[in-house]
Amino acid sequence: MLDQLTAWAGEMLPRYPGWFTFDFGRYLIGAGSVYLIVNVLLARKLKNRKIRSKTPGFRQIRREFKSSAFAAATFSASGFLIDLGIRSGVMTIYGAEGGYGTAYFIGSLLLMILAQDAYFYWTHRLLHLPQAFRRGHSEHHKSINPTPWTAYSFNIPEAAIHAAFVPLFLLFLPMHGFAIFLFLTHMIIRNAVGHSGYELFPRWWALHPILGHITMVTHHDIHHSSGNSNFGLYFTWWDRLMGTEHPEYLSKATGNPAAARKSMGARATAATFAAAVGLVAATFIANPAGAQDDDIKGLWLANDGKTVVEVANCSEKSRRICGTVVFQDGSNNGEAVGKELLSKFKGAKVQGQKRWEQGKVAKLEGGKAKKGNLVLTDAGDLKVTTCARGRCSNQTWSRPSAAMAQKAAASIGGGRR
């Protein structure tokens, strides 16, 4: 176990600088672009949209930049959790060959944004509890008058809470790698805009029955000035539902002291509900087609050098992959012929690999099947990994020789079972 952990750490640690460069670079580009465009280049044109009269100074920005660097270092550590999840078969990040389809791509991305909004609201409220605020959230609220650089200005515990969201979400849904990139891009841009100090959204949005559910810049700016209201990230519905929306939000967002929402009509309510149900249905019902399954199908020689396994779809209608023993060479008289060694694997491309996951691997000698994954290597071998209780073991299967394949074919043709 210790040797496996040491080997894993030796493989993963060199990747951490790259993860940090990506996370901190995303912050620099996202927050920096918003700051340059909104707070510098367009500052004069947007002067009537400026929420506060005062402009934060360099000392505040320097502090925000420093704490954001530590936060990015914490975010980057989530790469270790994701790698462990992928290796153990409980997380899936797929690519173009994943076969999940466009509807799933869009639905899973939108659902990830909705889920993060809920996760943020409730963890945000927890961080405002007196016993958690000082060590968990005080750094962010030092910026009473925020800037785009405030976006990642967190205490380390808060950064860890935010970093945990993506690994937690991946436990429930496979995600396309580019969908995760879009999610992270949306997150930093919305975050930077929300801290810009300028109301960039049309004021009438606040009263719109649909668009009014989107948090405007004023919404989060009030949170920084008042502290115990407006906890939402992207949407206002949790604050509305839980009674934590600031009573002056609408008047400040619209510039109208008498501003008030109209109740949402029955048709609009029904349409919103139908859209939400449709989104969830598209995400969970979408049926992945499998990742390059033809590449793995056919005969494989197990690592004992004597057992030939035929890999194919589990049934005519199934898109899952199974592997059954069809021939054994040697003195065991084919005792395992007909035994299913690979059960119900689903295709997914992860980190450039041709990979099949969420299945089980049985042993020739019997015993309980273990969760595992299959990876088709560049050399054309099949890497079979099984994991249980934190311990993983690997087998390497290869294509059988022509002579062995002929024997297996003769066995299959002769009906040997």
Short mmCIF file of C-alpha atoms in Angstrom, two decimals:
data_model
loop_
_atom_site.label_atom_id
_atom_site.label_comp_id
_atom_site.label_asym_id
_atom_site.label_seq_id
_atom_site.Cartn_x
_atom_site.Cartn_y
_atom_site.Cartn_z
CA MET A 1 0.00 0.00 0.00
CA LEU A 2 2.77 2.43 0.97
CA ASP A 3 4.71 1.55 -2.17
CA GLN A 4 1.63 2.26 -4.30
CA LEU A 5 1.06 5.62 -2.62
CA THR A 6 4.72 6.54 -3.06
CA ALA A 7 4.62 5.60 -6.74
CA TRP A 8 1.40 7.55 -7.23
CA ALA A 9 2.81 10.63 -5.46
CA GLY A 10 5.97 10.43 -7.56
CA GLU A 11 3.85 10.42 -10.70
CA MET A 12 1.42 13.17 -9.63
CA LEU A 13 3.63 15.73 -7.88
CA PRO A 14 5.40 16.84 -11.09
CA ARG A 15 1.95 17.68 -12.52
CA TYR A 16 1.06 20.10 -9.72
CA PRO A 17 2.98 23.10 -11.14
CA GLY A 18 0.98 22.72 -14.35
CA TRP A 19 -2.30 22.62 -12.43
CA PHE A 20 -1.30 25.73 -10.49
CA THR A 21 -0.29 27.54 -13.66
CA PHE A 22 -3.71 26.79 -15.14
CA ASP A 23 -5.67 27.87 -12.04
CA PHE A 24 -3.67 31.01 -11.30
CA GLY A 25 -3.45 31.85 -14.99
CA ARG A 26 -7.24 31.56 -15.25
CA TYR A 27 -7.52 34.04 -12.38
CA LEU A 28 -4.99 36.44 -13.93
CA ILE A 29 -6.66 36.38 -17.34
CA GLY A 30 -10.25 36.43 -16.08
CA ALA A 31 -9.96 38.99 -13.29
CA GLY A 32 -7.30 40.97 -15.14
CA SER A 33 -9.40 41.27 -18.31
CA VAL A 34 -12.47 42.44 -16.39
CA TYR A 35 -10.39 44.92 -14.38
CA LEU A 36 -8.66 46.30 -17.47
CA ILE A 37 -11.85 46.66 -19.52
CA VAL A 38 -14.33 47.75 -16.84
CA ASN A 39 -12.30 49.47 -14.14
CA VAL A 40 -9.70 51.11 -16.39
CA LEU A 41 -10.64 51.50 -20.05
CA LEU A 42 -14.39 52.03 -19.61
CA ALA A 43 -14.34 53.65 -16.18
CA ARG A 44 -15.33 57.10 -17.48
CA LYS A 45 -18.09 55.82 -19.74
CA LEU A 46 -19.47 53.72 -16.90
CA LYS A 47 -19.25 56.41 -14.21
CA ASN A 48 -23.05 56.49 -13.90
CA ARG A 49 -22.96 52.73 -13.33
CA LYS A 50 -20.40 52.89 -10.51
CA ILE A 51 -21.98 51.49 -7.35
CA ARG A 52 -19.67 53.16 -4.79
CA SER A 53 -18.21 56.64 -4.97
CA LYS A 54 -14.78 55.59 -3.69
CA THR A 55 -12.27 53.56 -5.70
CA PRO A 56 -10.17 50.87 -3.91
CA GLY A 57 -6.46 51.62 -3.77
CA PHE A 58 -3.35 49.66 -4.71
CA ARG A 59 -2.82 48.35 -1.16
CA GLN A 60 -6.15 46.50 -1.26
CA ILE A 61 -5.47 45.08 -4.73
CA ARG A 62 -2.01 43.88 -3.64
CA ARG A 63 -3.55 42.07 -0.66
CA GLU A 64 -6.24 40.51 -2.87
CA PHE A 65 -3.64 39.37 -5.38
CA LYS A 66 -1.54 37.72 -2.68
CA SER A 67 -4.42 35.85 -1.04
CA SER A 68 -5.72 34.81 -4.49
CA ALA A 69 -2.35 33.18 -5.25
CA PHE A 70 -2.69 31.03 -2.11
CA ALA A 71 -6.29 30.24 -3.05
CA ALA A 72 -5.21 29.15 -6.54
CA ALA A 73 -2.58 26.89 -4.96
CA THR A 74 -5.39 25.29 -2.93
CA PHE A 75 -7.67 24.94 -5.97
CA SER A 76 -4.86 23.18 -7.83
CA ALA A 77 -4.68 20.47 -5.17
CA SER A 78 -8.11 19.24 -6.31
CA GLY A 79 -6.23 17.67 -9.22
CA PHE A 80 -4.97 14.98 -6.84
CA LEU A 81 -8.53 14.12 -5.77
CA ILE A 82 -9.74 13.99 -9.37
CA ASP A 83 -6.85 11.75 -10.41
CA LEU A 84 -7.57 9.38 -7.52
CA GLY A 85 -11.25 9.35 -8.47
CA ILE A 86 -10.47 8.52 -12.09
CA ARG A 87 -8.00 5.78 -11.16
CA SER A 88 -10.48 4.18 -8.76
CA GLY A 89 -13.26 4.30 -11.35
CA VAL A 90 -15.62 6.60 -9.41
CA MET A 91 -15.09 9.69 -11.61
CA THR A 92 -15.20 10.10 -15.38
CA ILE A 93 -13.88 12.91 -17.55
CA TYR A 94 -14.50 12.01 -21.16
CA GLY A 95 -13.49 13.47 -24.52
CA ALA A 96 -14.71 13.44 -28.12
CA GLU A 97 -14.93 9.66 -28.19
CA GLY A 98 -17.09 9.50 -25.06
CA GLY A 99 -20.27 9.29 -27.10
CA TYR A 100 -22.50 11.09 -24.59
CA GLY A 101 -23.89 13.46 -27.21
CA THR A 102 -24.53 17.18 -27.48
CA ALA A 103 -27.66 17.18 -25.30
CA TYR A 104 -25.73 15.58 -22.45
CA PHE A 105 -22.81 17.99 -22.91
CA ILE A 106 -25.07 21.05 -22.63
CA GLY A 107 -27.30 19.57 -19.93
CA SER A 108 -24.43 18.46 -17.71
CA LEU A 109 -22.73 21.87 -18.04
CA LEU A 110 -25.89 23.75 -17.06
CA LEU A 111 -26.57 21.33 -14.23
CA MET A 112 -23.01 21.82 -12.94
CA ILE A 113 -23.59 25.59 -12.84
CA LEU A 114 -26.93 25.14 -11.05
CA ALA A 115 -25.38 22.71 -8.58
CA GLN A 116 -22.49 25.05 -7.83
CA ASP A 117 -24.91 27.89 -7.16
CA ALA A 118 -26.72 25.77 -4.55
CA TYR A 119 -23.42 24.49 -3.09
CA PHE A 120 -22.07 28.04 -2.88
CA TYR A 121 -25.18 29.44 -1.21
CA TRP A 122 -25.24 26.91 1.62
CA THR A 123 -21.47 26.78 2.22
CA HIS A 124 -21.45 30.58 2.09
CA ARG A 125 -24.06 30.75 4.82
CA LEU A 126 -22.07 28.28 6.92
CA LEU A 127 -18.96 30.44 6.51
CA HIS A 128 -20.90 33.39 7.92
CA LEU A 129 -21.53 31.58 11.20
CA PRO A 130 -19.54 33.37 13.94
CA GLN A 131 -17.40 30.33 14.74
CA ALA A 132 -16.42 29.89 11.06
CA PHE A 133 -16.19 33.45 9.78
CA ARG A 134 -12.89 34.62 11.30
CA ARG A 135 -10.73 31.79 10.01
CA GLY A 136 -12.87 30.76 7.07
CA HIS A 137 -14.23 33.86 5.34
CA SER A 138 -12.79 37.05 6.85
CA GLU A 139 -10.14 37.52 4.15
CA HIS A 140 -12.79 37.91 1.46
CA HIS A 141 -14.73 40.47 3.50
CA LYS A 142 -11.70 42.64 4.13
CA SER A 143 -12.61 43.96 0.68
CA ILE A 144 -15.67 45.94 1.76
CA ASN A 145 -15.48 47.79 -1.56
CA PRO A 146 -14.54 44.90 -3.90
CA THR A 147 -12.62 44.81 -7.19
CA PRO A 148 -12.35 42.06 -9.84
CA TRP A 149 -9.19 40.95 -8.01
CA THR A 150 -11.38 40.11 -4.98
CA ALA A 151 -12.77 37.15 -6.93
CA TYR A 152 -10.37 34.58 -5.41
CA SER A 153 -9.32 36.48 -2.30
CA PHE A 154 -10.09 33.70 0.19
CA ASN A 155 -8.87 32.16 3.41
CA ILE A 156 -7.35 28.73 2.78
CA PRO A 157 -10.33 26.86 4.38
CA GLU A 158 -12.78 28.67 2.10
CA ALA A 159 -10.61 27.97 -0.94
CA ALA A 160 -10.60 24.27 0.02
CA ILE A 161 -14.41 24.27 0.25
CA HIS A 162 -14.71 25.79 -3.22
CA ALA A 163 -12.04 23.45 -4.61
CA ALA A 164 -13.99 20.42 -3.40
CA PHE A 165 -17.01 21.16 -5.59
CA VAL A 166 -15.72 19.79 -8.92
CA PRO A 167 -14.47 16.46 -7.46
CA LEU A 168 -17.76 16.07 -5.57
CA PHE A 169 -19.80 16.75 -8.71
CA LEU A 170 -17.74 14.24 -10.72
CA LEU A 171 -18.75 11.53 -8.25
CA PHE A 172 -22.30 11.84 -9.60
CA LEU A 173 -21.96 12.73 -13.29
CA PRO A 174 -19.37 12.13 -16.02
CA MET A 175 -18.24 15.42 -17.58
CA HIS A 176 -16.64 16.30 -20.89
CA GLY A 177 -13.23 17.88 -20.35
CA PHE A 178 -14.19 20.94 -22.41
CA ALA A 179 -17.44 21.32 -20.43
CA ILE A 180 -15.36 21.56 -17.25
CA PHE A 181 -13.17 24.18 -18.94
CA LEU A 182 -16.27 26.21 -19.89
CA PHE A 183 -17.60 25.85 -16.35
CA LEU A 184 -14.35 27.17 -14.87
CA THR A 185 -14.20 30.01 -17.41
CA HIS A 186 -17.79 31.03 -16.64
CA MET A 187 -17.02 30.88 -12.93
CA ILE A 188 -14.05 33.27 -12.98
CA ILE A 189 -15.69 35.76 -15.38
CA ARG A 190 -18.97 35.89 -13.43
CA ASN A 191 -16.99 36.14 -10.20
CA ALA A 192 -14.81 38.99 -11.47
CA VAL A 193 -17.79 40.85 -12.95
CA GLY A 194 -19.73 40.41 -9.70
CA HIS A 195 -16.90 42.13 -7.80
CA SER A 196 -16.21 44.86 -10.38
CA GLY A 197 -18.10 47.62 -8.55
CA TYR A 198 -19.98 48.64 -11.71
CA GLU A 199 -23.54 47.56 -12.50
CA LEU A 200 -23.00 46.02 -15.94
CA PHE A 201 -26.42 44.40 -16.29
CA PRO A 202 -29.49 46.31 -17.55
CA ARG A 203 -31.31 47.71 -14.52
CA TRP A 204 -34.67 46.36 -15.70
CA TRP A 205 -33.36 42.80 -15.35
CA ALA A 206 -33.88 42.97 -11.58
CA LEU A 207 -37.67 43.11 -12.04
CA HIS A 208 -37.95 40.69 -14.96
CA PRO A 209 -39.82 37.45 -14.07
CA ILE A 210 -37.07 35.28 -15.63
CA LEU A 211 -33.90 37.40 -15.89
CA GLY A 212 -34.52 38.69 -12.38
CA HIS A 213 -33.25 35.34 -11.11
CA ILE A 214 -29.73 36.24 -12.31
CA THR A 215 -27.62 37.99 -9.70
CA MET A 216 -26.64 41.48 -10.82
CA VAL A 217 -23.42 43.16 -9.70
CA THR A 218 -25.38 45.20 -7.15
CA HIS A 219 -26.61 41.97 -5.56
CA HIS A 220 -23.17 40.79 -4.45
CA ASP A 221 -21.88 44.32 -3.84
CA ILE A 222 -24.57 44.70 -1.17
CA HIS A 223 -23.34 41.47 0.39
CA HIS A 224 -19.88 43.01 0.83
CA SER A 225 -21.35 46.12 2.44
CA SER A 226 -24.03 44.48 4.62
CA GLY A 227 -22.51 41.05 5.34
CA ASN A 228 -25.55 38.96 6.22
CA SER A 229 -27.68 39.05 3.08
CA ASN A 230 -27.47 38.19 -0.63
CA PHE A 231 -25.50 34.94 -0.30
CA GLY A 232 -26.25 33.69 -3.84
CA LEU A 233 -23.60 33.29 -6.53
CA TYR A 234 -25.24 33.20 -9.97
CA PHE A 235 -28.95 33.24 -9.13
CA THR A 236 -31.24 34.96 -6.64
CA TRP A 237 -33.72 32.15 -5.99
CA TRP A 238 -32.04 30.73 -2.89
CA ASP A 239 -31.97 34.17 -1.26
CA ARG A 240 -35.61 34.69 -2.17
CA LEU A 241 -36.64 31.26 -0.92
CA MET A 242 -34.71 31.51 2.36
CA GLY A 243 -35.53 35.16 3.05
CA THR A 244 -31.92 36.35 2.86
CA GLU A 245 -32.27 38.85 0.03
CA HIS A 246 -31.50 42.40 1.17
CA PRO A 247 -34.69 44.52 1.36
CA GLU A 248 -33.03 47.36 -0.56
CA TYR A 249 -31.65 45.20 -3.39
CA LEU A 250 -34.34 46.06 -5.95
CA SER A 251 -34.30 49.77 -5.22
CA LYS A 252 -30.50 49.96 -5.46
CA ALA A 253 -30.30 47.74 -8.56
CA THR A 254 -32.96 49.68 -10.47
CA GLY A 255 -32.39 53.14 -9.04
CA ASN A 256 -36.09 53.28 -8.20
CA PRO A 257 -36.94 53.45 -4.46
CA ALA A 258 -40.43 52.07 -5.17
CA ALA A 259 -39.24 49.08 -7.23
CA ALA A 260 -41.05 45.83 -6.46
CA ARG A 261 -41.40 42.49 -8.19
CA LYS A 262 -44.61 41.35 -9.77
CA SER A 263 -45.62 37.79 -8.98
CA MET A 264 -44.69 35.36 -11.71
CA GLY A 265 -47.68 34.32 -13.82
CA ALA A 266 -48.89 30.76 -14.07
CA ARG A 267 -47.65 30.33 -17.64
CA ALA A 268 -44.19 31.65 -16.84
CA THR A 269 -44.00 29.43 -13.75
CA ALA A 270 -45.05 26.38 -15.78
CA ALA A 271 -42.53 27.19 -18.51
CA THR A 272 -39.70 27.61 -15.99
CA PHE A 273 -40.60 24.34 -14.27
CA ALA A 274 -40.84 22.49 -17.60
CA ALA A 275 -37.43 23.84 -18.65
CA ALA A 276 -35.86 22.68 -15.38
CA VAL A 277 -37.41 19.21 -15.68
CA GLY A 278 -36.28 19.01 -19.31
CA LEU A 279 -32.72 19.91 -18.33
CA VAL A 280 -32.52 17.24 -15.65
CA ALA A 281 -34.14 14.67 -17.96
CA ALA A 282 -31.70 15.44 -20.78
CA THR A 283 -28.79 15.03 -18.38
CA PHE A 284 -29.79 11.82 -16.65
CA ILE A 285 -31.67 10.01 -19.43
CA ALA A 286 -29.12 10.68 -22.17
CA ASN A 287 -27.59 7.32 -23.12
CA PRO A 288 -23.86 7.36 -23.89
CA ALA A 289 -22.95 5.50 -27.05
CA GLY A 290 -19.59 4.19 -25.85
CA ALA A 291 -16.04 5.24 -26.63
CA GLN A 292 -14.47 3.53 -29.63
CA ASP A 293 -15.82 0.16 -28.49
CA ASP A 294 -14.66 -1.51 -31.72
CA ASP A 295 -11.06 -0.94 -30.60
CA ILE A 296 -11.47 -3.21 -27.60
CA LYS A 297 -13.69 -5.90 -29.10
CA GLY A 298 -12.30 -9.28 -30.08
CA LEU A 299 -9.99 -11.82 -28.46
CA TRP A 300 -7.57 -11.01 -25.65
CA LEU A 301 -4.94 -13.16 -23.96
CA ALA A 302 -5.12 -12.73 -20.18
CA ASN A 303 -1.93 -12.16 -18.22
CA ASP A 304 -1.60 -15.85 -17.33
CA GLY A 305 -0.71 -16.49 -20.99
CA LYS A 306 -3.21 -19.37 -21.24
CA THR A 307 -6.68 -17.85 -21.05
CA VAL A 308 -8.36 -16.25 -24.08
CA VAL A 309 -11.19 -13.80 -23.37
CA GLU A 310 -13.67 -12.57 -25.97
CA VAL A 311 -14.68 -8.93 -25.44
CA ALA A 312 -17.98 -7.81 -26.93
CA ASN A 313 -21.22 -6.01 -26.08
CA CYS A 314 -22.89 -7.62 -23.08
CA SER A 315 -25.99 -8.26 -25.22
CA GLU A 316 -27.35 -7.28 -28.62
CA LYS A 317 -29.16 -4.24 -27.21
CA SER A 318 -26.54 -3.30 -24.63
CA ARG A 319 -23.87 -0.65 -25.11
CA ARG A 320 -21.89 -1.98 -22.17
CA ILE A 321 -18.80 -4.13 -22.69
CA CYS A 322 -18.29 -7.62 -21.23
CA GLY A 323 -15.51 -10.19 -21.50
CA THR A 324 -16.05 -13.97 -21.41
CA VAL A 325 -13.48 -16.79 -21.30
CA VAL A 326 -13.70 -18.76 -24.57
CA PHE A 327 -10.56 -20.89 -24.40
CA GLN A 328 -7.96 -22.13 -21.93
CA ASP A 329 -4.73 -23.81 -22.94
CA GLY A 330 -2.96 -26.24 -20.64
CA SER A 331 -3.84 -28.81 -18.02
CA ASN A 332 -6.86 -27.08 -16.48
CA ASN A 333 -9.20 -28.62 -19.10
CA GLY A 334 -10.96 -25.33 -19.72
CA GLU A 335 -12.59 -25.11 -16.31
CA ALA A 336 -13.14 -21.35 -16.66
CA VAL A 337 -14.57 -21.42 -20.20
CA GLY A 338 -17.84 -19.51 -20.19
CA LYS A 339 -16.91 -17.48 -17.12
CA GLU A 340 -17.48 -13.70 -17.40
CA LEU A 341 -14.34 -11.89 -16.30
CA LEU A 342 -15.30 -8.37 -17.44
CA SER A 343 -18.77 -7.11 -16.63
CA LYS A 344 -20.73 -4.03 -17.80
CA PHE A 345 -17.99 -1.55 -18.68
CA LYS A 346 -18.94 1.82 -20.15
CA GLY A 347 -16.74 3.69 -22.58
CA ALA A 348 -15.22 7.09 -21.79
CA LYS A 349 -12.15 8.93 -22.99
CA VAL A 350 -10.21 10.36 -20.08
CA GLN A 351 -7.07 12.48 -20.33
CA GLY A 352 -6.44 11.35 -23.90
CA GLN A 353 -6.91 7.66 -23.07
CA LYS A 354 -9.23 5.11 -24.60
CA ARG A 355 -10.83 3.99 -21.38
CA TRP A 356 -13.79 1.95 -20.13
CA GLU A 357 -15.13 2.36 -16.60
CA GLN A 358 -17.87 1.59 -14.07
CA GLY A 359 -17.58 -2.16 -14.58
CA LYS A 360 -16.34 -5.12 -12.55
CA VAL A 361 -13.49 -7.60 -12.99
CA ALA A 362 -13.72 -11.19 -11.75
CA LYS A 363 -10.84 -13.55 -10.98
CA LEU A 364 -10.30 -16.82 -12.83
CA GLU A 365 -10.01 -18.68 -9.54
CA GLY A 366 -13.27 -17.23 -8.26
CA GLY A 367 -14.13 -14.83 -5.48
CA LYS A 368 -15.97 -11.53 -5.41
CA ALA A 369 -15.67 -9.34 -8.51
CA LYS A 370 -14.03 -5.95 -7.93
CA LYS A 371 -14.68 -2.54 -9.44
CA GLY A 372 -12.22 -1.70 -12.16
CA ASN A 373 -11.38 0.09 -15.37
CA LEU A 374 -9.87 -0.81 -18.72
CA VAL A 375 -7.35 1.26 -20.67
CA LEU A 376 -6.22 0.57 -24.21
CA THR A 377 -2.55 1.54 -24.27
CA ASP A 378 -0.68 3.12 -27.17
CA ALA A 379 1.15 -0.19 -27.58
CA GLY A 380 -2.17 -1.95 -28.22
CA ASP A 381 -2.30 -3.80 -24.90
CA LEU A 382 -5.27 -3.77 -22.54
CA LYS A 383 -4.51 -2.58 -19.02
CA VAL A 384 -7.00 -4.09 -16.58
CA THR A 385 -7.09 -2.33 -13.19
CA THR A 386 -9.06 -3.46 -10.15
CA CYS A 387 -9.44 -1.52 -6.90
CA ALA A 388 -10.86 -2.39 -3.49
CA ARG A 389 -10.46 -0.60 -0.14
CA GLY A 390 -7.90 1.80 -1.54
CA ARG A 391 -5.71 -0.93 -3.03
CA CYS A 392 -5.35 -1.30 -6.78
CA SER A 393 -3.75 -4.00 -8.90
CA ASN A 394 -3.02 -4.11 -12.62
CA GLN A 395 -3.00 -6.78 -15.29
CA THR A 396 -1.80 -6.41 -18.87
CA TRP A 397 -3.67 -8.33 -21.53
CA SER A 398 -2.43 -8.64 -25.11
CA ARG A 399 -3.85 -9.85 -28.37
CA PRO A 400 -3.32 -13.64 -28.74
CA SER A 401 -0.86 -15.04 -31.25
CA ALA A 402 -2.23 -16.41 -34.51
CA ALA A 403 -1.83 -19.97 -33.23
CA MET A 404 -3.62 -19.22 -29.96
CA ALA A 405 -6.38 -17.35 -31.82
CA GLN A 406 -6.86 -20.38 -34.09
CA LYS A 407 -7.23 -22.66 -31.08
CA ALA A 408 -9.73 -20.27 -29.51
CA ALA A 409 -11.70 -20.04 -32.77
CA ALA A 410 -11.77 -23.82 -33.05
CA SER A 411 -12.98 -24.05 -29.46
CA ILE A 412 -15.74 -21.51 -30.11
CA GLY A 413 -16.71 -23.20 -33.37
CA GLY A 414 -16.79 -26.59 -31.71
CA GLY A 415 -19.15 -25.32 -29.07
CA ARG A 416 -16.72 -26.01 -26.21
CA ARG A 417 -18.18 -24.56 -23.01
#
